[in-house]
Structures are given as structure tokens and as C-alpha cells.
Amino acid sequence: APMVLDILEAVLPCSAGVASGQCYCGLVGNPMSRCEYAVLGDVVNTSARLASHAKSGGHRFLCTDDFKQKVQAYGSNCLEFIPVGRMRLKGKAAESVLFVPELLDPEGSVRSRASTNVFGRDDEVRRMVSFAVSKCRSALDRVPGLAVIQGAVAIGKSTFLDHLASHLERLPADALSSEDAVRPNVIRMTTSAEHSVPFSKCQDLLQALLKSDGVKDAHIYSSLETAPTDKCPSRIRSHSREIARLQQEEPVEATRGFHGLYVQIIRASINQGPLVVLIDDAHNMDEGSLSVFTAIALEKWSFTSIRSGPAGAIIITTPRPLIVQVQAGVLRVDSGDDLTRVSCVTQLQLTSLNRDAICGMAMDVLGCTSLEPALAEFITGRSKGNPLHVRELCLWLLGQAHIHVCDEGQGSLEEGTVLENV
């Protein structure tokens, strides 16, 4: 269920209800005139109502005590059930105790064997590391670089970004700076469509920067719209009078003004030293934040009082095009051109894994050093090069005890396993 929601939430907000029991699965209606395939029954109604209540209560999943007892009777110790109150579900005579199921993933479970190693992306990682290094060392145009990593849902963008972050954090201290030999500051952020307010990602980044300065109340000063203007931290002190003025303005004028302030403050922070900002799922970002980050990279630097030095880099991921347009110096979202078509934006497309990468990932998950040809062909064909599918398919095979690893380390299907039935 978490895997399904992770995929769906890349497109739209989702919630789920988990129930167990008998139901009818089949055709409803007259096959000669009009019919449809349906899933009907009390368990379906219960799960739907739980999903609706989960959404209103701010949860991803909900289940009832009945489901909890069935799981515990099955003997599973991989789930923890967190009580979140009672509710009388429609069609039920009595109130039900509601729980949020949490995966414990105890040591030794099948899922704990799945690693987060990246396979088949060496060229892409080298390209993004080279991009970040070149932008952070460049002092020619003082404009931070912007790279957009695109790829289908579940193609491995988040894992790739984690892998990239670890590479950048392990670079030598003088790798990103031609002047001060300072270790780069790598900040990674993830966006969510469910928790997005105007300029929310700008506030998250500014909070991270203020924390790095040792500011105790970073969360208070990171939201310029409500930040106190007395005793401001050094990063925003020179803008305190403008912040105070904009806090008294009408909403439209205030939004325009705060947009400009976030651009100035964050861009100045990037130029103060080697800084690489990694943003996952940028398509979920609020319009204001996307506009700010894009403006930082696309608008020419005009603050001559800042000393020359590294320019920094912003790298974002998205499963679909990001549409922007520049009007009167302000970038607007959802109209105009695809961001990746802007000449100064670097684009990277993550595609399906090749056979070698699929087999390497499968061996890593299955815990073997080679694959029997029939098993390799099976995993390659079923997964179609999608990293998530490779991982989940291998975990399922392990969980169903379909895999045998011999003393020589070769993984194969257990004797008697019929591929057509798997």
C-alpha cells in the first residue's frame, strides 16, 4: 500500500483504507447489453470509508481493530498499530477503533534486505557532479546553474538524488571552490502536494541556511511574511525594513515583494560559498517557490556589491514538464514554455535500466553473485527496466520462497516453480 500511494501521490493526493474479508470480484450486469467488472462487498465499503476518514484526519492509511486482530492472528510482527481514536463508520452498528498501521521492518525481514544502491546510472551521476562542480567554481556570470532531472514515475529519481547528494558530500574540501577550499553545503529537500503553502520551499531552504549559521529560532525568521523585524539574523538583517513594510501591504503587492526578497536573500546565500540545493518532486512545489528558484537561476546577477566567487547550483527532479513564463521580471508558472527548453537550463532524462543494471540490482536484492539465465530473463521481462519494479519483484519472489541461492552464489527459481504462474 505505501508503494502504491508513493506512485499515485506523484500525480494527485491520495489516502487509503485497509480492510480484510470476503468480497465479490466479477462482472455485474448483462454481458449481452451492458456490464462492468466490479469489486463489491462490505470490506470494500469499509476500506473506502476508512480512506475518506484518513484524508480528513491527515493520515495516509487507516484500518480497524478487526484488521489488526487478523494480522496479529496471522503471526506477523512487522506492523505496529497506532490508535488514532474511534469512529462510527456508515453502515456499522457500533463505533470502530481506528489505527494507523506502521511498518516496523524488523531485522531479518525480507524487505530489510532491499538496498538503496543505484545501478546503471554512473554516467548520469558523473554528469550531474560535473555540472555542480563547474557551476560552483565559476565566477564568470554570477548566475547559479539550474538542472532539471526528468523521468517517469518510479524510475528512481529520488534514489538518484540521494546518491548524487552522497557523492557531492564526499567531494574534497576544495573541489567546489576555487578560492576558499570550503567543503560544499549540500541541502536536499522534498516537496509534497499535501503540505504546500506560498513560498514553503523557500522558507525550508532559508531555515536550513539559518540553522547552519547557528540561529536558534530559524523557523521563526525563515518565513519572511511573519518574521519579526527586530534583531534579525545577519542573512536577512539588511532587508528588515522592507520586510516590515511588505508585512503591512495588500496581499498582491506583498506577494510580489516577498518574491523579490526571497530571490535576493537565497541568491546571495548561494554566492557566499559553495552551495548545492537538491529539490525532489519539484512538480509538487508551490508556484511561488518554483518561481523563486527558477528566477535565481535565470535572471542575470545585478548586485555588484557582492564579491566575486562561486555561483552555486540548483538541481530539481520532476516526472512531468515544468511550465514557466517571464512577465515583467517575474516568472509565472503554468503558462509559457517548458523549463527544460530554456537555453541555460541543463536537462537530464532518466530512462529505463538496461539488462546489466537490472541483473545487478536483482543480485543485490536477492543476495546472490549471479543469476540463472531463466531467472534473469524473467526479471528483465517483467520489470521492463523500472527500478521500483525490479526491487518489488525480487522482494516478492523472496517473500514467496521462490528463490534458491546455491553454494556458488547463483540465484535461481526454486525447483517446481512455474514461471507462467508467478
XYZ file of C-alpha atoms in Angstrom:
422
model
C 0.000 0.000 0.000
C 2.785 2.559 0.716
C 4.348 1.754 -2.656
C 1.024 2.313 -4.458
C 0.464 5.629 -2.676
C 4.034 6.764 -3.375
C 3.396 6.268 -7.088
C -0.069 7.849 -7.117
C 0.976 10.834 -4.999
C 3.354 11.909 -7.738
C 0.204 12.831 -9.666
C -2.512 13.539 -7.084
C -3.071 13.497 -3.298
C -4.144 10.055 -2.049
C -5.206 8.212 1.081
C -6.078 4.574 1.758
C -8.242 2.410 3.967
C -7.072 -1.126 4.740
C -9.613 -3.861 5.412
C -9.700 -7.640 5.092
C -12.539 -10.006 4.312
C -14.580 -11.628 1.584
C -15.890 -9.698 -1.396
C -17.310 -10.281 -4.856
C -14.996 -9.763 -7.814
C -16.574 -10.232 -11.247
C -18.956 -8.983 -13.886
C -22.081 -7.078 -12.941
C -24.876 -6.647 -15.479
C -25.859 -8.353 -18.683
C -22.879 -9.397 -20.833
C -25.099 -9.128 -23.931
C -26.002 -5.474 -23.339
C -24.047 -3.648 -20.663
C -21.819 -4.921 -17.884
C -18.700 -3.999 -15.986
C -16.108 -5.665 -13.797
C -16.687 -4.730 -10.169
C -15.436 -5.417 -6.660
C -18.344 -5.367 -4.203
C -18.884 -6.160 -0.562
C -18.763 -4.842 2.986
C -14.958 -4.965 3.062
C -14.824 -2.656 0.017
C -17.223 -0.166 1.598
C -15.284 -0.248 4.861
C -11.922 0.424 3.200
C -13.411 3.287 1.153
C -14.848 4.955 4.246
C -11.575 4.497 6.095
C -9.731 6.135 3.195
C -12.093 9.113 3.298
C -11.640 9.494 7.056
C -7.870 9.131 6.691
C -7.775 12.061 4.278
C -9.831 14.327 6.542
C -7.703 13.352 9.546
C -4.369 13.958 7.839
C -3.341 10.277 7.678
C -2.158 8.191 4.723
C -3.684 4.917 5.951
C -6.320 3.786 8.409
C -7.533 0.374 9.485
C -9.900 -1.012 12.140
C -9.367 -3.245 15.139
C -10.773 -6.146 13.122
C -7.918 -5.881 10.615
C -5.400 -5.522 13.436
C -6.590 -8.738 15.087
C -6.416 -10.658 11.795
C -2.834 -9.517 11.190
C -1.782 -10.456 14.720
C -3.544 -13.816 14.460
C -1.555 -14.453 11.285
C 1.581 -14.160 13.390
C 3.097 -11.109 11.711
C 5.317 -8.858 13.829
C 6.234 -6.433 11.061
C 3.433 -3.948 11.779
C 2.757 -1.595 14.635
C -0.792 -0.301 15.045
C -1.039 3.251 16.391
C -4.527 4.103 17.775
C -5.983 7.382 16.489
C -9.445 7.375 18.048
C -12.911 5.962 17.446
C -15.472 6.497 14.717
C -18.793 5.026 13.717
C -18.459 4.054 10.090
C -21.524 4.283 7.870
C -23.412 1.005 7.856
C -21.933 -0.180 11.160
C -23.941 -0.515 14.359
C -21.093 0.252 16.748
C -18.065 2.522 16.819
C -14.792 1.187 15.452
C -11.353 1.780 16.947
C -9.135 3.218 14.209
C -5.422 2.575 13.808
C -2.586 3.772 11.608
C -0.521 0.720 10.532
C 3.226 1.379 10.546
C 5.812 -0.965 9.005
C 8.430 -1.870 11.611
C 10.745 -3.605 9.143
C 12.495 -5.740 11.802
C 15.996 -7.004 11.121
C 15.910 -10.183 9.100
C 12.662 -9.400 7.312
C 12.621 -9.762 3.539
C 12.161 -6.033 2.954
C 15.182 -5.127 5.085
C 17.357 -6.904 2.514
C 16.494 -4.348 -0.157
C 19.316 -1.845 -0.541
C 19.168 1.675 -1.905
C 22.180 1.205 -4.179
C 21.978 2.822 -7.600
C 22.644 0.698 -10.689
C 23.164 1.752 -14.276
C 23.352 5.492 -13.547
C 27.126 6.084 -13.456
C 27.156 8.357 -16.495
C 24.226 10.380 -15.196
C 25.819 10.795 -11.753
C 29.112 11.928 -13.296
C 27.278 14.444 -15.462
C 25.406 15.999 -12.514
C 28.508 16.076 -10.300
C 30.424 17.760 -13.115
C 27.561 20.251 -13.556
C 27.533 21.159 -9.853
C 31.316 21.447 -9.652
C 31.563 23.651 -12.732
C 28.811 25.991 -11.542
C 30.166 26.269 -8.028
C 33.672 27.078 -9.279
C 32.553 29.551 -11.925
C 32.668 33.268 -11.203
C 32.059 34.448 -14.766
C 28.382 35.423 -14.844
C 27.498 35.062 -11.140
C 24.332 33.094 -12.076
C 23.675 29.783 -10.254
C 23.143 26.828 -12.545
C 19.783 25.075 -12.834
C 19.448 21.411 -13.823
C 16.148 19.554 -14.268
C 16.152 15.760 -13.908
C 13.119 14.259 -15.609
C 11.866 10.691 -15.638
C 8.720 8.616 -15.425
C 7.069 7.869 -12.089
C 9.030 5.192 -10.144
C 12.056 5.405 -12.476
C 14.289 6.137 -9.464
C 14.593 9.936 -9.349
C 14.517 10.177 -5.543
C 17.099 7.411 -5.092
C 19.252 9.025 -7.766
C 19.075 12.364 -5.945
C 20.092 10.699 -2.659
C 23.018 9.045 -4.449
C 24.023 12.370 -6.002
C 23.878 14.095 -2.606
C 26.211 11.497 -1.092
C 28.661 11.958 -3.980
C 28.692 15.734 -3.555
C 29.092 15.494 0.220
C 32.145 13.244 -0.208
C 33.942 15.611 -2.584
C 37.277 17.020 -1.357
C 37.035 20.281 0.544
C 38.489 22.290 -2.349
C 36.501 20.587 -5.121
C 33.714 23.159 -5.409
C 35.537 26.336 -4.501
C 38.408 27.871 -6.386
C 39.023 30.391 -3.586
C 38.401 29.284 -0.024
C 38.680 25.475 -0.122
C 35.415 25.217 1.851
C 33.502 21.926 1.905
C 30.270 22.337 -0.089
C 26.988 22.744 1.719
C 24.518 20.281 0.152
C 20.859 20.806 1.084
C 18.293 18.238 -0.054
C 14.551 18.936 0.104
C 11.413 17.019 -0.881
C 8.124 18.650 -1.823
C 4.625 17.357 -1.122
C 1.369 18.423 -2.728
C -0.389 17.944 0.624
C 1.857 20.305 2.593
C 2.432 23.268 0.337
C 1.896 26.922 1.238
C 3.142 30.000 -0.672
C 6.969 30.116 -0.683
C 7.115 26.990 1.535
C 10.279 25.577 -0.077
C 11.959 28.979 0.057
C 11.211 29.012 3.774
C 12.577 25.466 4.193
C 15.813 26.399 2.434
C 16.185 29.654 4.351
C 15.560 27.783 7.612
C 18.310 25.293 6.764
C 20.705 28.144 5.986
C 19.852 29.994 9.203
C 20.395 26.789 11.192
C 23.816 26.452 9.612
C 24.508 29.960 10.928
C 23.611 28.831 14.443
C 20.329 30.773 14.617
C 18.235 29.167 17.378
C 14.835 30.415 16.152
C 15.492 29.705 12.490
C 11.904 28.553 11.893
C 10.597 31.933 13.050
C 12.799 34.067 10.802
C 12.642 31.772 7.745
C 9.086 32.874 6.904
C 9.589 36.467 5.824
C 5.826 37.083 5.728
C 5.569 36.728 9.529
C 9.174 37.131 10.711
C 9.864 39.658 13.498
C 11.922 42.515 12.143
C 13.850 43.361 15.300
C 17.170 41.599 15.926
C 17.072 39.851 12.555
C 19.767 37.257 11.727
C 22.604 38.532 9.563
C 21.308 36.862 6.378
C 18.140 38.971 6.361
C 19.123 41.971 8.537
C 19.700 44.337 5.628
C 16.149 43.629 4.403
C 14.379 44.147 7.744
C 12.809 47.494 6.821
C 11.483 46.137 3.531
C 10.141 43.035 5.293
C 8.299 45.235 7.813
C 6.830 47.352 5.002
C 5.639 44.366 2.971
C 4.018 42.786 6.020
C 1.626 45.769 6.024
C 0.877 45.707 2.294
C -2.131 44.281 0.480
C -1.777 40.565 -0.443
C -0.990 41.058 -4.144
C 1.695 43.677 -3.570
C 3.088 41.746 -0.590
C 3.396 38.519 -2.606
C 5.261 40.309 -5.397
C 7.575 41.969 -2.900
C 8.330 38.830 -0.898
C 9.044 37.003 -4.156
C 11.798 39.516 -4.873
C 13.164 39.314 -1.331
C 13.383 35.522 -1.364
C 15.219 35.726 -4.689
C 17.736 38.234 -3.338
C 18.339 36.517 0.006
C 18.658 32.974 -1.343
C 20.779 34.001 -4.315
C 23.108 35.969 -2.056
C 23.376 32.922 0.218
C 24.282 30.700 -2.727
C 27.002 33.119 -3.735
C 28.502 33.344 -0.252
C 30.054 29.904 -0.629
C 29.731 26.531 -2.324
C 26.047 25.586 -2.040
C 24.154 22.909 -3.948
C 20.372 22.740 -3.497
C 18.662 19.457 -4.410
C 14.855 19.509 -4.666
C 12.894 16.303 -5.230
C 9.413 16.226 -6.823
C 9.528 19.852 -7.931
C 6.184 19.406 -9.703
C 4.575 19.457 -6.227
C 6.233 22.748 -5.349
C 4.041 25.775 -4.748
C 4.014 28.350 -7.532
C 5.850 30.969 -5.517
C 8.778 28.721 -4.599
C 9.201 27.352 -8.124
C 9.133 30.889 -9.453
C 11.791 31.987 -6.945
C 14.185 29.093 -7.615
C 13.802 29.491 -11.362
C 14.338 33.252 -11.153
C 17.511 32.728 -9.134
C 18.988 30.673 -11.946
C 17.609 32.518 -14.974
C 17.757 36.213 -14.074
C 21.086 37.978 -14.505
C 23.023 38.920 -11.384
C 22.786 42.635 -10.704
C 24.163 43.042 -7.188
C 27.686 44.310 -7.828
C 28.378 44.839 -4.128
C 28.723 41.090 -3.567
C 32.271 39.866 -4.026
C 33.050 37.574 -6.930
C 33.079 33.886 -6.177
C 31.281 30.595 -6.775
C 27.750 30.761 -8.109
C 26.236 27.521 -6.819
C 23.774 25.064 -8.335
C 20.105 24.083 -8.055
C 19.122 20.573 -9.182
C 15.470 19.505 -9.233
C 13.568 16.360 -10.226
C 10.130 16.083 -11.817
C 8.104 13.400 -13.625
C 6.483 15.927 -15.933
C 7.345 19.224 -17.659
C 7.544 22.393 -15.573
C 5.961 25.296 -17.426
C 7.152 28.838 -16.717
C 6.904 32.282 -18.289
C 8.710 35.548 -17.570
C 6.427 38.570 -17.342
C 7.570 41.960 -16.107
C 10.594 40.417 -14.428
C 8.550 37.837 -12.521
C 8.421 34.200 -13.528
C 4.902 32.796 -13.697
C 4.116 29.099 -13.549
C 1.624 27.027 -15.595
C 1.876 29.237 -18.661
C 4.589 29.677 -21.227
C 7.358 27.246 -22.131
C 8.716 24.014 -20.713
C 11.527 24.957 -18.332
C 13.859 22.390 -19.879
C 13.656 24.223 -23.222
C 15.234 27.355 -21.760
C 18.723 27.520 -23.227
C 20.621 27.960 -19.956
C 18.851 25.065 -18.176
C 20.611 21.687 -18.126
C 18.339 18.694 -18.667
C 18.909 15.082 -17.658
C 16.486 12.324 -18.655
C 16.419 9.160 -16.551
C 15.375 6.221 -18.716
C 14.710 2.526 -18.083
C 17.615 0.419 -16.831
C 19.493 -1.797 -19.271
C 19.809 -5.542 -18.767
C 23.147 -5.379 -16.915
C 21.785 -2.823 -14.447
C 18.599 -4.852 -13.912
C 20.613 -8.000 -13.168
C 22.992 -6.099 -10.891
C 20.103 -4.665 -8.891
C 18.371 -8.056 -8.743
C 21.524 -9.755 -7.437
C 21.906 -7.030 -4.820
C 18.348 -7.534 -3.545
C 18.364 -11.331 -3.792
C 21.768 -11.644 -2.128
C 23.494 -13.645 -4.863
C 26.504 -13.160 -7.139
C 24.924 -14.356 -10.394
C 21.528 -15.171 -11.855
C 20.365 -18.271 -13.627
C 19.580 -17.224 -17.250
C 15.882 -18.115 -16.904
C 15.550 -16.012 -13.733
C 17.450 -13.106 -15.300
C 15.185 -13.240 -18.343
C 12.098 -13.381 -16.127
C 13.065 -10.356 -14.012
C 14.193 -8.348 -17.034
C 10.991 -9.039 -18.942
C 8.592 -8.424 -16.075
C 10.258 -5.275 -14.718
C 10.778 -3.612 -18.126
C 13.767 -1.755 -16.689
C 11.828 0.084 -13.975
C 13.953 0.124 -10.770
C 10.939 0.045 -8.461
C 9.509 -2.938 -10.328
C 12.840 -4.773 -10.173
C 13.065 -4.245 -6.422
C 9.469 -5.164 -5.624
C 9.513 -8.199 -7.922
C 12.653 -9.537 -6.236
C 11.251 -8.893 -2.771
C 8.062 -10.700 -3.696
C 9.998 -13.681 -5.032
C 11.946 -13.812 -1.762
C 8.819 -13.460 0.330
C 7.125 -16.295 -1.536
C 10.218 -18.529 -1.142
C 10.597 -18.845 -4.914
C 14.360 -18.148 -4.841
C 17.181 -20.595 -4.232
C 20.812 -19.466 -3.879
C 23.325 -22.282 -4.276
C 26.715 -22.549 -2.580
C 28.395 -20.963 -5.603
C 26.187 -17.876 -5.160
C 23.943 -18.314 -8.211
C 20.318 -17.333 -7.725
C 17.613 -19.415 -9.406
C 13.929 -20.177 -9.095
C 13.075 -22.988 -6.697
C 12.549 -26.336 -8.365
C 8.958 -26.775 -9.436
C 8.236 -23.043 -9.800
C 6.256 -22.427 -12.986
C 7.097 -19.008 -14.447
C 3.674 -18.650 -16.060
C 2.063 -18.922 -12.622
C 4.343 -16.413 -10.869
